[in-house]
Amino acid sequence: MTGNQVTTSDYSMLINGELLDADTSIDVVNPATGKVLSTAPDCTKEQLDYAVQSARSAFKQWKNTSASERSALLCKASAIIKQHADKLALLLTQEQGKSLNEALFEIQGSAAWVEAVSTLEIPVTVNVDDESRLSETHHVPLGVVAGISPWNFPVLLSFWKIAPALAAGNCLILKPSPFTPLTMLKIAALLRDVFPPGVLNIISGGDALGPTLTAHEGINKISFTGSTETGKRVMRSASGRLARVTLELGGNDAAVVLPGANLERAATPLAWGAFRNTGQVCINAKRIYVHEADYDVFVKHFVAAVQALTVGPADTGADLGPVQNERQYRRVLDLLADCSQNGYEVLTGGEVDEAQDGYFIPLTVIGNPPKDSRIVQEEPFGPIVPVLKYTDIDSLIDDINDSEFALAGSVWGEDLELAQSLARQMETGTVWINEIQQLSPFEAFAGHKQSGLGVENGLDGLLEYTVPKTLTINKQAYSN
Ligand code: NAD
């Protein structure tokens, strides 16, 4: 079997070390204009089979390479990405909508992440080592991993999968979102000769490709980042053959401003923490709770900090760009309409010029909506955030934990004892105190409840790409 269709276009898939087109393509839209930017191959079933078969075949050798050989190749990949960072960032801006600064941050951050992951070491546990027995538990790779990434951080979240999967000795087929495949396809071409053919495959396609990939018999593990609803579908698809899954899903992170906090100092990082990437970050602050005594003063500082952020096309130098795609744009408009129909207070923003090119929505802050309102209960994943009043900490904890989302959260204030006590009671995978969105390749990141299953990053994240294997020796079997 072969992948056919050797490439003639700007963007090709990487399968078995070959750059391949497909019979048909999907349109990729620039969200700042609403116009088609370019096209990407729409991977056929035959090409997917070819990718899985070549990954399975490459795995036979790749799993036997040493960790240091794999680490050296990952560092080489990282260096190539760094070398091409400026061009890649420009392309990322065009397909994703984020500012050039943020795109560069994502590309350079991805390169740094790959390098950092390559330094992690998988330990061997010696269970017993005495005169009679040796027992050791090793961690061995799983086989072929399918990596599926979303459109908000198309490059970084892809490398969160590529780096640990390959470092642990697996082969991988990465499928970026159909909304943002181009930068990863460009990276595929740049990395073509770094890894042996079949070790890293990058494919693109429309809505049908994800389910076909996760249902493929040749996939041993699925590492998925995206919405909770899709995550459940992925898990159902994997269950028939007990393929392993890691799911990083949606969030509705609470940020709590403690009584007595320096309100002005908390407002600026929280404005960025709520609206970063135009509100399209799984770990953005999505509901901000402020003590009723501090509410008015906090809102004044917060609204001023939000109004200091500019929104527009990247070439205007704006801090924030459009919503990434029309589907998400319509979803945020629907939430805005719900706020307006219910008469919730709009503290800033709210008015959308739908005649404008691109999917631009002004940064919008909603004042103290009811706790059961859609804007508080749902994940908007766009530039709209509610600020809510609370009166006492105990009922606040109940409100925060009354959610199926449990990704992360933050607490702001000088009383670190109270902050830590609250942080311990928040049912989420991560809590930041007086900071937000701090992630590291050396720290576990895991969604609780319906925000995820399993863990990414750190040694725990690396081990998700392995399975324990215990080896024992009876040292006395032939001693007499
Ligand atoms: P999505 O679930 O619509 O799509 C994510 C990916 O899954 C895309 O590549 C898509 O093509 C693919 N896909 C769609 N249906 C599939 C199926 N049935 N089987 C297999 N794959 C399928 O999510 P999105 O809209 O791209 O991203 C936004 C969501 O992602 C938000 O909910 C956000 O909170 C979440 N997210 C979570 C994290 C995290 O680390 N927890 C990070 C970023 C984004």
Short mmCIF file of C-alpha atoms and ligand atoms in Angstrom, two decimals:
data_model
loop_
_atom_site.label_atom_id
_atom_site.label_comp_id
_atom_site.label_asym_id
_atom_site.label_seq_id
_atom_site.Cartn_x
_atom_site.Cartn_y
_atom_site.Cartn_z
CA MET A 1 0.00 0.00 0.00
CA THR A 2 1.22 3.56 -0.62
CA GLY A 3 -0.14 7.01 0.12
CA ASN A 4 -0.23 8.01 -3.61
CA GLN A 5 -0.46 11.67 -4.60
CA VAL A 6 3.01 13.03 -3.97
CA THR A 7 2.62 16.67 -3.05
CA THR A 8 2.31 19.63 -5.40
CA SER A 9 0.63 22.10 -3.03
CA ASP A 10 1.86 24.37 -0.22
CA TYR A 11 0.55 22.14 2.54
CA SER A 12 1.01 18.39 2.56
CA MET A 13 0.59 15.60 5.02
CA LEU A 14 3.58 13.71 6.36
CA ILE A 15 3.06 9.95 6.14
CA ASN A 16 5.87 7.40 6.28
CA GLY A 17 8.39 10.18 5.62
CA GLU A 18 6.59 11.23 2.41
CA LEU A 19 4.85 14.56 1.83
CA LEU A 20 1.44 13.72 0.39
CA ASP A 21 -1.58 15.48 -1.05
CA ALA A 22 -5.06 13.98 -1.03
CA ASP A 23 -7.73 13.71 -3.75
CA THR A 24 -9.75 16.48 -2.13
CA SER A 25 -9.00 19.33 0.21
CA ILE A 26 -10.58 21.37 2.99
CA ASP A 27 -10.72 25.17 3.08
CA VAL A 28 -8.91 26.97 5.87
CA VAL A 29 -10.34 30.42 6.66
CA ASN A 30 -8.46 33.45 8.00
CA PRO A 31 -10.70 34.48 10.92
CA ALA A 32 -9.60 38.12 10.67
CA THR A 33 -11.12 38.39 7.17
CA GLY A 34 -13.60 35.50 7.00
CA LYS A 35 -11.99 34.58 3.64
CA VAL A 36 -10.30 31.35 2.60
CA LEU A 37 -6.58 31.52 3.39
CA SER A 38 -5.54 28.24 1.82
CA THR A 39 -6.49 24.60 1.58
CA ALA A 40 -5.26 21.47 3.34
CA PRO A 41 -5.43 17.85 2.19
CA ASP A 42 -8.49 15.87 3.24
CA CYS A 43 -6.87 12.56 4.22
CA THR A 44 -8.53 9.53 2.60
CA LYS A 45 -9.25 6.28 4.44
CA GLU A 46 -6.55 4.62 2.36
CA GLN A 47 -4.02 7.26 3.43
CA LEU A 48 -5.04 6.88 7.06
CA ASP A 49 -4.51 3.11 6.75
CA TYR A 50 -1.12 3.83 5.21
CA ALA A 51 -0.19 6.13 8.11
CA VAL A 52 -1.25 3.55 10.70
CA GLN A 53 0.54 0.74 8.88
CA SER A 54 3.76 2.76 8.54
CA ALA A 55 3.60 3.82 12.20
CA ARG A 56 3.12 0.19 13.26
CA SER A 57 6.02 -0.90 11.15
CA ALA A 58 8.29 1.96 12.39
CA PHE A 59 7.41 1.10 15.99
CA LYS A 60 9.26 -2.23 15.73
CA GLN A 61 12.59 -0.39 15.58
CA TRP A 62 11.72 2.88 17.31
CA LYS A 63 10.70 1.16 20.56
CA ASN A 64 14.18 -0.35 20.77
CA THR A 65 16.05 2.93 20.36
CA SER A 66 17.56 4.36 23.54
CA ALA A 67 15.94 7.25 25.38
CA SER A 68 19.02 9.35 24.63
CA GLU A 69 18.77 8.69 20.86
CA ARG A 70 15.11 9.74 20.91
CA SER A 71 15.93 12.76 23.04
CA ALA A 72 18.63 13.87 20.56
CA LEU A 73 16.12 13.74 17.67
CA LEU A 74 13.55 15.70 19.67
CA CYS A 75 16.19 18.38 20.37
CA LYS A 76 16.96 18.49 16.64
CA ALA A 77 13.24 19.01 15.92
CA SER A 78 13.11 21.76 18.53
CA ALA A 79 16.09 23.55 16.94
CA ILE A 80 14.46 23.43 13.47
CA ILE A 81 11.23 24.92 14.83
CA LYS A 82 13.18 27.71 16.53
CA GLN A 83 15.09 28.41 13.34
CA HIS A 84 11.82 28.92 11.41
CA ALA A 85 9.89 30.56 14.26
CA ASP A 86 9.21 33.90 12.53
CA LYS A 87 7.66 32.39 9.39
CA LEU A 88 5.69 29.83 11.36
CA ALA A 89 4.36 32.54 13.69
CA LEU A 90 3.12 34.58 10.74
CA LEU A 91 1.26 31.58 9.35
CA LEU A 92 -0.16 30.76 12.78
CA THR A 93 -1.47 34.32 13.08
CA GLN A 94 -3.13 34.06 9.68
CA GLU A 95 -4.92 30.80 10.37
CA GLN A 96 -5.64 31.19 14.10
CA GLY A 97 -6.16 34.95 14.45
CA LYS A 98 -3.90 35.55 17.46
CA SER A 99 -1.42 38.46 17.48
CA LEU A 100 2.04 37.97 16.05
CA ASN A 101 3.55 38.28 19.55
CA GLU A 102 1.30 35.57 20.89
CA ALA A 103 1.94 33.37 17.84
CA LEU A 104 5.68 33.73 18.31
CA PHE A 105 5.27 32.92 21.99
CA GLU A 106 3.38 29.76 21.01
CA ILE A 107 5.97 28.62 18.44
CA GLN A 108 8.97 29.34 20.66
CA GLY A 109 7.14 27.87 23.64
CA SER A 110 6.50 24.68 21.65
CA ALA A 111 10.18 24.36 20.75
CA ALA A 112 11.18 24.91 24.38
CA TRP A 113 8.57 22.38 25.52
CA VAL A 114 9.95 19.68 23.21
CA GLU A 115 13.45 20.28 24.52
CA ALA A 116 12.28 20.16 28.13
CA VAL A 117 10.33 16.92 27.65
CA SER A 118 13.42 15.35 26.11
CA THR A 119 15.21 15.76 29.47
CA LEU A 120 12.62 13.78 31.45
CA GLU A 121 13.75 10.32 32.48
CA ILE A 122 11.47 7.37 32.92
CA PRO A 123 12.50 5.61 36.14
CA VAL A 124 12.79 1.87 36.72
CA THR A 125 11.35 0.76 40.06
CA VAL A 126 13.32 -1.97 41.82
CA ASN A 127 10.68 -3.81 43.81
CA VAL A 128 12.95 -6.50 45.25
CA ASP A 129 16.65 -7.12 44.90
CA ASP A 130 17.98 -9.65 47.40
CA GLU A 131 19.79 -12.97 47.29
CA SER A 132 16.78 -14.87 46.08
CA ARG A 133 14.90 -12.56 43.73
CA LEU A 134 15.10 -9.53 41.48
CA SER A 135 11.87 -7.75 40.60
CA GLU A 136 11.81 -4.55 38.54
CA THR A 137 9.00 -2.54 37.02
CA HIS A 138 9.84 -0.81 33.76
CA HIS A 139 7.61 1.41 31.61
CA VAL A 140 7.36 0.39 27.98
CA PRO A 141 5.75 2.27 25.07
CA LEU A 142 2.21 1.48 23.98
CA GLY A 143 2.61 1.39 20.19
CA VAL A 144 0.82 3.82 17.87
CA VAL A 145 -0.69 6.94 19.38
CA ALA A 146 -3.33 9.15 17.75
CA GLY A 147 -2.91 12.79 18.83
CA ILE A 148 -5.90 15.08 18.25
CA SER A 149 -5.56 18.80 18.95
CA PRO A 150 -7.93 21.81 19.00
CA TRP A 151 -7.76 25.19 17.24
CA ASN A 152 -6.90 27.53 20.11
CA PHE A 153 -3.22 26.53 20.46
CA PRO A 154 -2.78 24.40 17.34
CA VAL A 155 0.99 24.05 17.68
CA LEU A 156 1.66 23.97 21.42
CA LEU A 157 -1.09 21.48 22.18
CA SER A 158 0.08 19.27 19.31
CA PHE A 159 3.60 19.19 20.76
CA TRP A 160 2.18 18.37 24.20
CA LYS A 161 1.37 15.06 22.51
CA ILE A 162 4.18 14.63 20.00
CA ALA A 163 7.04 15.18 22.48
CA PRO A 164 6.06 12.73 25.24
CA ALA A 165 4.69 10.12 22.83
CA LEU A 166 7.94 9.97 20.86
CA ALA A 167 10.19 10.39 23.92
CA ALA A 168 8.58 7.31 25.49
CA GLY A 169 9.21 5.27 22.31
CA ASN A 170 5.80 5.37 20.59
CA CYS A 171 5.02 6.34 17.01
CA LEU A 172 2.35 8.96 16.47
CA ILE A 173 -0.27 10.15 14.03
CA LEU A 174 -1.22 13.75 14.73
CA LYS A 175 -4.45 15.27 13.50
CA PRO A 176 -4.76 19.02 14.05
CA SER A 177 -8.15 20.75 14.01
CA PRO A 178 -9.67 21.27 10.53
CA PHE A 179 -9.87 24.98 11.46
CA THR A 180 -6.09 25.29 11.97
CA PRO A 181 -4.06 22.56 10.24
CA LEU A 182 -1.63 24.72 8.24
CA THR A 183 1.14 25.53 10.71
CA MET A 184 1.41 21.90 11.79
CA LEU A 185 1.54 20.82 8.13
CA LYS A 186 4.35 23.32 7.52
CA ILE A 187 6.15 21.91 10.56
CA ALA A 188 5.58 18.40 9.17
CA ALA A 189 7.54 19.36 6.05
CA LEU A 190 10.33 20.91 8.14
CA LEU A 191 10.64 17.80 10.33
CA ARG A 192 10.32 15.32 7.48
CA ASP A 193 13.85 13.97 7.74
CA VAL A 194 14.35 14.25 11.49
CA PHE A 195 12.66 11.03 12.61
CA PRO A 196 12.74 7.65 10.85
CA PRO A 197 9.82 7.29 8.37
CA GLY A 198 6.55 6.41 10.10
CA VAL A 199 7.58 7.61 13.58
CA LEU A 200 5.87 11.00 13.25
CA ASN A 201 2.93 11.32 10.86
CA ILE A 202 0.82 14.46 10.51
CA ILE A 203 -2.48 14.26 8.66
CA SER A 204 -5.31 16.71 8.01
CA GLY A 205 -8.94 16.44 7.07
CA GLY A 206 -12.52 17.42 7.73
CA ASP A 207 -14.96 16.47 10.48
CA ALA A 208 -15.06 12.80 9.49
CA LEU A 209 -11.34 12.20 10.02
CA GLY A 210 -11.30 12.37 13.86
CA PRO A 211 -13.88 9.60 14.36
CA THR A 212 -12.23 7.41 11.68
CA LEU A 213 -8.85 7.84 13.35
CA THR A 214 -10.08 7.06 16.87
CA ALA A 215 -11.99 3.99 15.61
CA HIS A 216 -8.95 2.58 13.79
CA GLU A 217 -7.98 -0.88 15.01
CA GLY A 218 -4.29 -0.07 14.69
CA ILE A 219 -4.33 2.78 17.24
CA ASN A 220 -3.24 1.79 20.75
CA LYS A 221 -3.74 5.12 22.47
CA ILE A 222 -5.60 8.35 21.86
CA SER A 223 -4.42 11.61 23.34
CA PHE A 224 -7.18 14.14 22.79
CA THR A 225 -7.57 17.82 23.61
CA GLY A 226 -10.88 19.47 22.87
CA SER A 227 -14.41 19.85 24.16
CA THR A 228 -15.95 17.63 26.80
CA GLU A 229 -18.66 16.41 24.41
CA THR A 230 -16.13 15.30 21.80
CA GLY A 231 -13.98 13.77 24.54
CA LYS A 232 -16.86 11.48 25.50
CA ARG A 233 -17.23 10.39 21.87
CA VAL A 234 -13.51 9.64 21.72
CA MET A 235 -13.74 7.51 24.84
CA ARG A 236 -16.70 5.57 23.46
CA SER A 237 -14.79 4.96 20.27
CA ALA A 238 -11.73 3.70 22.18
CA SER A 239 -13.68 1.46 24.52
CA GLY A 240 -14.41 -1.32 22.02
CA ARG A 241 -10.76 -2.35 21.90
CA LEU A 242 -9.65 -0.82 25.24
CA ALA A 243 -7.35 1.68 23.56
CA ARG A 244 -5.82 3.93 26.23
CA VAL A 245 -7.06 7.52 26.37
CA THR A 246 -5.84 10.79 27.77
CA LEU A 247 -8.48 13.51 27.57
CA GLU A 248 -7.88 17.23 28.21
CA LEU A 249 -11.30 18.82 27.98
CA GLY A 250 -13.28 21.97 28.68
CA GLY A 251 -13.07 24.20 31.72
CA ASN A 252 -15.08 26.86 33.53
CA ASP A 253 -12.36 28.16 35.82
CA ALA A 254 -13.30 30.30 38.80
CA ALA A 255 -11.09 33.18 39.94
CA VAL A 256 -11.68 34.34 43.51
CA VAL A 257 -10.64 37.78 44.75
CA LEU A 258 -10.34 37.44 48.54
CA PRO A 259 -11.63 40.09 50.97
CA GLY A 260 -8.86 42.61 51.61
CA ALA A 261 -7.02 41.83 48.35
CA ASN A 262 -5.23 44.64 46.55
CA LEU A 263 -7.99 45.08 43.96
CA GLU A 264 -6.02 47.21 41.57
CA ARG A 265 -3.11 44.77 41.55
CA ALA A 266 -5.38 41.77 40.89
CA ALA A 267 -7.35 43.47 38.09
CA THR A 268 -4.64 43.62 35.39
CA PRO A 269 -3.47 39.98 35.43
CA LEU A 270 -7.08 38.88 35.72
CA ALA A 271 -8.10 40.93 32.67
CA TRP A 272 -5.42 39.14 30.65
CA GLY A 273 -6.24 35.85 32.38
CA ALA A 274 -9.87 36.17 31.28
CA PHE A 275 -9.33 37.43 27.74
CA ARG A 276 -6.03 35.90 26.65
CA ASN A 277 -6.30 34.45 23.14
CA THR A 278 -9.65 36.28 22.87
CA GLY A 279 -11.07 34.18 25.69
CA GLN A 280 -10.22 30.94 23.90
CA VAL A 281 -8.03 29.22 26.47
CA CYS A 282 -9.21 26.20 28.44
CA ILE A 283 -7.65 27.71 31.59
CA ASN A 284 -8.85 31.29 31.25
CA ALA A 285 -10.71 32.79 34.21
CA LYS A 286 -14.30 32.20 33.13
CA ARG A 287 -16.19 33.35 36.26
CA ILE A 288 -14.69 35.94 38.59
CA TYR A 289 -15.96 36.06 42.20
CA VAL A 290 -15.43 39.24 44.25
CA HIS A 291 -16.56 39.93 47.83
CA GLU A 292 -19.63 42.20 47.82
CA ALA A 293 -17.79 44.85 49.86
CA ASP A 294 -15.06 45.07 47.19
CA TYR A 295 -17.20 44.52 44.10
CA ASP A 296 -17.65 48.14 42.92
CA VAL A 297 -14.00 49.09 43.32
CA PHE A 298 -12.78 45.85 41.72
CA VAL A 299 -15.15 46.27 38.77
CA LYS A 300 -13.84 49.81 38.19
CA HIS A 301 -10.21 48.57 38.01
CA PHE A 302 -11.09 45.42 36.08
CA VAL A 303 -13.11 47.22 33.41
CA ALA A 304 -10.30 49.77 33.02
CA ALA A 305 -7.77 46.94 32.57
CA VAL A 306 -10.03 45.21 30.02
CA GLN A 307 -10.57 48.44 28.09
CA ALA A 308 -6.79 48.89 27.90
CA LEU A 309 -6.58 45.69 25.79
CA THR A 310 -7.06 46.26 22.07
CA VAL A 311 -8.90 43.96 19.67
CA GLY A 312 -8.33 43.89 15.91
CA PRO A 313 -6.49 42.25 13.02
CA ALA A 314 -2.89 41.30 13.81
CA ASP A 315 -1.45 43.85 11.35
CA THR A 316 -2.94 46.68 13.44
CA GLY A 317 -0.74 45.59 16.36
CA ALA A 318 -3.82 44.76 18.48
CA ASP A 319 -3.34 42.68 21.63
CA LEU A 320 -6.15 40.30 20.72
CA GLY A 321 -7.61 39.01 17.49
CA PRO A 322 -10.93 37.62 16.29
CA VAL A 323 -12.75 34.55 17.54
CA GLN A 324 -11.15 31.69 15.63
CA ASN A 325 -14.05 30.38 13.56
CA GLU A 326 -17.60 31.13 12.57
CA ARG A 327 -19.09 28.30 14.63
CA GLN A 328 -17.49 29.69 17.81
CA TYR A 329 -18.38 33.27 16.83
CA ARG A 330 -22.06 32.28 16.55
CA ARG A 331 -21.86 30.49 19.90
CA VAL A 332 -20.52 33.61 21.65
CA LEU A 333 -23.15 35.80 19.92
CA ASP A 334 -25.79 33.42 21.25
CA LEU A 335 -24.48 33.81 24.80
CA LEU A 336 -24.41 37.61 24.39
CA ALA A 337 -28.02 37.52 23.19
CA ASP A 338 -28.97 35.43 26.22
CA CYS A 339 -27.36 38.02 28.54
CA SER A 340 -29.18 40.82 26.75
CA GLN A 341 -32.57 39.05 26.74
CA ASN A 342 -32.25 38.44 30.47
CA GLY A 343 -31.30 42.06 31.14
CA TYR A 344 -27.89 41.31 32.69
CA GLU A 345 -25.69 44.36 33.19
CA VAL A 346 -23.04 44.85 30.48
CA LEU A 347 -20.08 46.55 32.17
CA THR A 348 -18.12 46.95 28.95
CA GLY A 349 -18.35 45.63 25.37
CA GLY A 350 -21.46 43.76 24.29
CA GLU A 351 -22.10 45.52 20.97
CA VAL A 352 -20.99 43.43 17.97
CA ASP A 353 -20.66 44.91 14.50
CA GLU A 354 -21.68 41.90 12.42
CA ALA A 355 -21.06 43.82 9.18
CA GLN A 356 -17.35 43.97 9.99
CA ASP A 357 -15.06 41.51 8.17
CA GLY A 358 -13.86 38.64 10.32
CA TYR A 359 -15.14 37.22 13.58
CA PHE A 360 -14.49 40.16 15.90
CA ILE A 361 -16.32 40.52 19.21
CA PRO A 362 -15.50 43.29 21.70
CA LEU A 363 -14.24 42.19 25.11
CA THR A 364 -17.38 41.95 27.21
CA VAL A 365 -17.82 41.92 30.99
CA ILE A 366 -21.18 40.97 32.49
CA GLY A 367 -22.03 42.37 35.94
CA ASN A 368 -23.27 39.97 38.61
CA PRO A 369 -25.57 37.65 36.60
CA PRO A 370 -27.49 34.94 38.53
CA LYS A 371 -25.40 31.90 39.45
CA ASP A 372 -27.61 29.60 37.40
CA SER A 373 -27.37 31.77 34.26
CA ARG A 374 -25.88 30.30 31.08
CA ILE A 375 -22.97 32.75 31.16
CA VAL A 376 -21.94 31.39 34.58
CA GLN A 377 -22.71 27.72 33.99
CA GLU A 378 -21.40 27.23 30.44
CA GLU A 379 -17.92 27.56 29.00
CA PRO A 380 -18.18 30.49 26.53
CA PHE A 381 -14.69 29.98 25.03
CA GLY A 382 -14.79 33.53 23.75
CA PRO A 383 -14.34 37.15 24.90
CA ILE A 384 -17.08 37.37 27.51
CA VAL A 385 -16.72 36.96 31.27
CA PRO A 386 -19.07 37.43 34.25
CA VAL A 387 -17.99 39.10 37.52
CA LEU A 388 -20.05 37.83 40.47
CA LYS A 389 -20.53 39.01 44.06
CA TYR A 390 -20.13 36.67 47.03
CA THR A 391 -20.88 37.19 50.68
CA ASP A 392 -19.28 34.27 52.53
CA ILE A 393 -16.52 31.82 51.66
CA ASP A 394 -18.42 28.61 52.53
CA SER A 395 -21.26 29.20 50.10
CA LEU A 396 -18.74 30.47 47.56
CA ILE A 397 -16.93 27.11 47.68
CA ASP A 398 -20.22 25.32 47.03
CA ASP A 399 -20.91 27.60 44.05
CA ILE A 400 -17.44 27.05 42.60
CA ASN A 401 -17.63 23.27 42.99
CA ASP A 402 -21.18 23.08 41.66
CA SER A 403 -19.90 22.40 38.14
CA GLU A 404 -19.02 19.38 36.06
CA PHE A 405 -16.02 21.35 34.81
CA ALA A 406 -12.98 21.13 37.08
CA LEU A 407 -9.88 22.09 35.15
CA ALA A 408 -8.20 24.88 37.13
CA GLY A 409 -8.85 28.04 39.12
CA SER A 410 -7.12 30.95 40.83
CA VAL A 411 -7.24 32.80 44.14
CA TRP A 412 -6.08 36.40 44.60
CA GLY A 413 -5.18 38.09 47.88
CA GLU A 414 -2.54 38.69 50.53
CA ASP A 415 -3.95 36.29 53.16
CA LEU A 416 -2.05 33.23 51.95
CA GLU A 417 -3.47 30.97 54.62
CA LEU A 418 -7.02 31.71 53.53
CA ALA A 419 -5.95 31.48 49.89
CA GLN A 420 -4.43 28.02 50.41
CA SER A 421 -7.41 26.81 52.41
CA LEU A 422 -9.71 27.86 49.58
CA ALA A 423 -7.36 26.36 46.98
CA ARG A 424 -7.42 23.01 48.78
CA GLN A 425 -11.22 22.99 48.74
CA MET A 426 -11.55 23.85 45.06
CA GLU A 427 -12.25 20.60 43.18
CA THR A 428 -9.95 21.22 40.22
CA GLY A 429 -6.72 19.84 38.79
CA THR A 430 -4.72 23.05 39.30
CA VAL A 431 -5.14 26.14 41.50
CA TRP A 432 -2.91 29.20 41.15
CA ILE A 433 -2.53 31.74 43.96
CA ASN A 434 -1.78 35.31 42.84
CA GLU A 435 -0.93 34.09 39.34
CA ILE A 436 -2.78 32.39 36.53
CA GLN A 437 -2.13 30.11 33.55
CA GLN A 438 1.34 29.10 34.74
CA LEU A 439 2.12 25.77 33.08
CA SER A 440 5.37 23.86 32.91
CA PRO A 441 6.62 20.78 31.04
CA PHE A 442 7.71 19.52 34.48
CA GLU A 443 4.31 19.89 36.23
CA ALA A 444 1.31 17.60 35.96
CA PHE A 445 -1.75 19.18 34.35
CA ALA A 446 -4.95 17.19 34.78
CA GLY A 447 -8.63 17.97 34.49
CA HIS A 448 -10.85 16.60 37.26
CA LYS A 449 -14.50 15.54 36.84
CA GLN A 450 -15.61 16.13 33.23
CA SER A 451 -12.63 18.36 32.43
CA GLY A 452 -10.48 15.40 31.61
CA LEU A 453 -9.15 11.96 32.17
CA GLY A 454 -5.50 11.24 32.81
CA VAL A 455 -2.77 13.83 32.83
CA GLU A 456 -0.47 15.75 30.52
CA ASN A 457 3.00 17.13 31.26
CA GLY A 458 5.55 16.26 33.91
CA LEU A 459 6.68 12.71 34.57
CA ASP A 460 3.03 11.70 35.17
CA GLY A 461 2.16 12.92 31.69
CA LEU A 462 5.09 11.11 30.11
CA LEU A 463 4.13 7.85 31.84
CA GLU A 464 0.67 8.07 30.20
CA TYR A 465 2.43 7.05 26.98
CA THR A 466 3.72 3.87 28.58
CA VAL A 467 2.44 0.78 30.28
CA PRO A 468 4.12 -0.80 33.32
CA LYS A 469 5.95 -4.04 32.73
CA THR A 470 7.30 -6.06 35.63
CA LEU A 471 10.26 -8.41 35.13
CA THR A 472 11.37 -10.86 37.79
CA ILE A 473 14.21 -13.33 38.22
CA ASN A 474 14.27 -16.19 40.68
CA LYS A 475 17.99 -16.07 41.39
CA GLN A 476 17.99 -19.40 43.21
CA ALA A 477 16.27 -21.52 40.58
CA TYR A 478 19.55 -23.04 39.39
CA SER A 479 21.69 -22.41 42.45
CA ASN A 480 21.89 -26.06 43.62
P1 NAD B 1 -13.58 19.99 19.53
O1 NAD B 1 -13.89 18.97 20.56
O2 NAD B 1 -14.66 20.46 18.65
O3 NAD B 1 -12.42 19.48 18.55
C1 NAD B 1 -11.15 19.07 19.03
C2 NAD B 1 -10.53 18.14 18.01
O4 NAD B 1 -11.30 16.94 17.94
C3 NAD B 1 -10.46 18.67 16.58
O5 NAD B 1 -9.23 18.26 16.02
C4 NAD B 1 -11.63 17.98 15.91
O6 NAD B 1 -11.46 17.84 14.52
C5 NAD B 1 -11.61 16.62 16.57
N1 NAD B 1 -12.88 15.90 16.58
C6 NAD B 1 -14.12 16.39 16.44
N2 NAD B 1 -15.04 15.39 16.57
C7 NAD B 1 -14.34 14.25 16.78
C8 NAD B 1 -14.71 12.90 17.02
N3 NAD B 1 -15.99 12.51 17.07
N4 NAD B 1 -13.74 11.99 17.22
C9 NAD B 1 -12.44 12.36 17.22
N5 NAD B 1 -12.02 13.64 17.01
C10 NAD B 1 -12.96 14.57 16.80
O7 NAD B 1 -12.90 21.19 20.36
P2 NAD B 1 -12.44 22.60 19.78
O8 NAD B 1 -13.68 23.39 19.51
O9 NAD B 1 -11.41 22.40 18.73
O10 NAD B 1 -11.68 23.20 21.06
C11 NAD B 1 -12.33 23.91 22.07
C12 NAD B 1 -12.51 23.06 23.31
O11 NAD B 1 -11.28 22.48 23.69
C13 NAD B 1 -12.95 23.86 24.53
O12 NAD B 1 -13.96 23.17 25.23
C14 NAD B 1 -11.71 23.95 25.38
O13 NAD B 1 -11.92 24.16 26.75
C15 NAD B 1 -11.05 22.65 25.09
N6 NAD B 1 -9.62 22.70 25.36
C16 NAD B 1 -9.14 22.01 26.42
C17 NAD B 1 -7.79 22.08 26.74
C18 NAD B 1 -7.22 21.33 27.91
O14 NAD B 1 -6.01 21.17 27.99
N7 NAD B 1 -8.04 20.86 28.84
C19 NAD B 1 -6.94 22.85 25.94
C20 NAD B 1 -7.47 23.54 24.87
C21 NAD B 1 -8.82 23.45 24.57
#
